[in-house]
């Protein structure tokens, strides 16, 4: 089976991981801070806090921005459930802003309209989580402008988008947000097996993130609440946190992979360009890129028109499988999951994302995809669309 995405592990990666395995520290050693510093420098952010997943990074990001019961978090319905679940972990209510039919990202128009309406109702969100779908950055300048006017905080879910930029600004710089989160799951751009990272330019937020990642513990004397002359306090727990640490084995893999980030994104662009031209004459929609954006191309999505003379999404998806191509669907809109329907969301609440979901298929795109494999994908698609 050719998957829609997969990791590439090199000899170099194995050597770096092995070094940690043979060292004094498997966790809480020197490699995690090294990985954090490298990513922060690359993105142009002041602080980076590595975690055991993007999901935990999103959770503590919400807490660091004081999200709690009675508050509202808005995100895109066209995302992985974690972008919304982070709000629920904090006891906040979650709502969605439908997507733009061209970028498949949260629609700026609909966000603006929803904010105007919410202000009248006195129900403005505390946090908005834009998701850079497939690696294409959202219009962060516009969202940032709206945040200044309406007073909400921004967490970029950039799980797809390390290596992306807009107007030459790197995603992760937090130039137009409070916090940006990356994922290092194996299907993402680079991997640490499991792992995530939260970036910010705010020292207080960074401190809070670092603390929440280790049980709410501090070893900074100035932050300790109890000072006793004759007691030894190496650390104090000053709030309730979690064990969300990344370990040094993961960081060694992540850091080694990170050295190939730009090369990986370049390769993804080459494959995307090949698909763009090879699929041009088929009755399907290939990804559209806004001007000024450079996508990491985490996904290559094609839209199969439903109810036309052409084949349905399901037909294409199933036929591709018969030919050993494991395409995937990104995403079932979050509000359509049973958990979210139980909270009151229903079909047709976000029609653009729902229409997109009925047409979309992610076809194989990853750096180690062979030229023969990408040609095979195109040939098979042609065959399937005509069968
Ligand atoms: C993968 C992903 C996550 C979760 O990442 P983990 O590292 O697996 O926790 C969150 N949001 C989006 C958009 C993702 O694609």
XYZ file of N, CA and C and ligand atoms in Angstrom, residues 51-58 78-84 131-134 157-160 181-188 193-197 298-299 330-331, ligand 1:
135
model
N 6.637 19.377 23.739
C 5.699 18.548 24.513
C 5.628 17.146 23.897
N 4.881 16.275 24.558
C 4.783 14.899 24.051
C 3.786 14.758 22.899
N 3.042 15.818 22.582
C 2.175 15.821 21.395
C 1.702 17.241 21.135
N 1.177 17.467 19.937
C 0.570 18.767 19.648
C -0.705 18.927 20.463
N -1.384 17.810 20.712
C -2.612 17.859 21.503
C -2.326 18.422 22.896
N -1.261 17.938 23.558
C -0.948 18.488 24.884
C -0.477 19.933 24.771
N 0.234 20.268 23.695
C 0.668 21.662 23.516
C -0.556 22.575 23.384
N -1.570 22.121 22.635
C -2.799 22.919 22.478
C -3.505 23.071 23.824
N -12.932 22.161 9.736
C -12.127 21.324 8.836
C -10.757 21.088 9.447
N -10.731 20.258 10.491
C -9.479 20.001 11.197
C -9.579 18.697 11.953
N -8.449 18.301 12.530
C -8.441 17.154 13.424
C -9.097 17.581 14.741
N -9.771 16.641 15.398
C -10.554 16.956 16.599
C -9.763 17.690 17.687
N -8.438 17.484 17.723
C -7.621 18.088 18.784
C -7.706 19.611 18.811
N -7.924 20.249 17.643
C -8.003 21.720 17.603
C -9.175 22.245 18.419
N -10.214 21.428 18.544
C -11.396 21.823 19.321
C -11.358 21.224 20.730
N -6.474 27.107 11.870
C -5.732 25.892 11.505
C -5.196 26.078 10.089
N -3.908 25.912 9.925
C -3.311 26.078 8.587
C -3.483 24.774 7.823
N -4.652 24.604 7.233
C -5.009 23.323 6.617
C -4.057 22.961 5.486
N -3.566 21.730 5.538
C -2.661 21.168 4.516
C -1.323 21.907 4.448
N -3.025 26.607 15.164
C -2.767 25.173 15.082
C -2.020 24.949 13.771
N -0.689 24.914 13.900
C 0.185 24.779 12.727
C 0.731 23.355 12.653
N -0.089 22.406 13.097
C 0.326 20.998 13.069
C 0.756 20.564 11.676
N 0.161 21.182 10.634
C 0.486 20.822 9.254
C 1.582 21.701 8.678
N 1.375 26.229 17.523
C 1.636 24.837 17.901
C 1.977 24.002 16.665
N 3.057 23.217 16.783
C 3.449 22.259 15.737
C 3.234 20.833 16.228
N 3.005 19.900 15.291
C 2.941 18.469 15.614
C 4.095 17.738 14.929
N 4.646 16.762 15.648
C 5.706 15.927 15.072
C 5.278 14.470 14.993
N 3.976 14.262 14.784
C 3.463 12.916 14.521
C 4.073 12.427 13.192
N 4.276 11.117 13.040
C 4.966 10.618 11.836
C 4.364 11.008 10.478
N 3.071 11.307 10.397
C 2.538 11.723 9.088
C 2.804 13.201 8.796
N 3.267 13.955 9.798
C 3.453 15.390 9.613
C 4.783 15.662 8.892
N 8.409 10.857 16.376
C 7.539 9.711 16.693
C 6.203 10.224 17.234
N 6.202 10.731 18.457
C 5.113 11.543 18.978
C 5.774 12.815 19.459
N 5.078 13.925 19.372
C 5.662 15.152 19.890
C 4.985 16.385 19.346
N 5.174 17.470 20.056
C 4.626 18.745 19.624
C 5.475 19.866 20.182
N 5.139 21.084 19.807
C 5.882 22.223 20.323
C 4.994 23.455 20.297
N 1.582 19.701 3.552
C 1.378 18.490 4.371
C 0.435 17.523 3.646
N -0.585 18.081 2.978
C -1.548 17.242 2.257
C -1.683 17.725 0.824
N -9.502 14.124 4.705
C -9.218 15.193 5.677
C -10.124 16.363 5.392
N -11.097 16.611 6.187
C -11.462 15.950 7.423
C -12.968 15.739 7.478
C -2.037 15.971 13.896
C -2.838 17.128 14.316
C -3.029 17.466 15.666
C -2.572 16.591 16.780
O -1.235 16.297 16.750
P -0.635 15.232 17.766
O 0.827 15.564 17.772
O -0.914 13.882 17.191
O -1.264 15.425 19.080
C -3.718 18.624 15.964
N -4.231 19.411 14.994
C -4.087 19.108 13.692
C -4.659 20.028 12.668
C -3.412 17.952 13.312
O -3.307 17.635 12.023
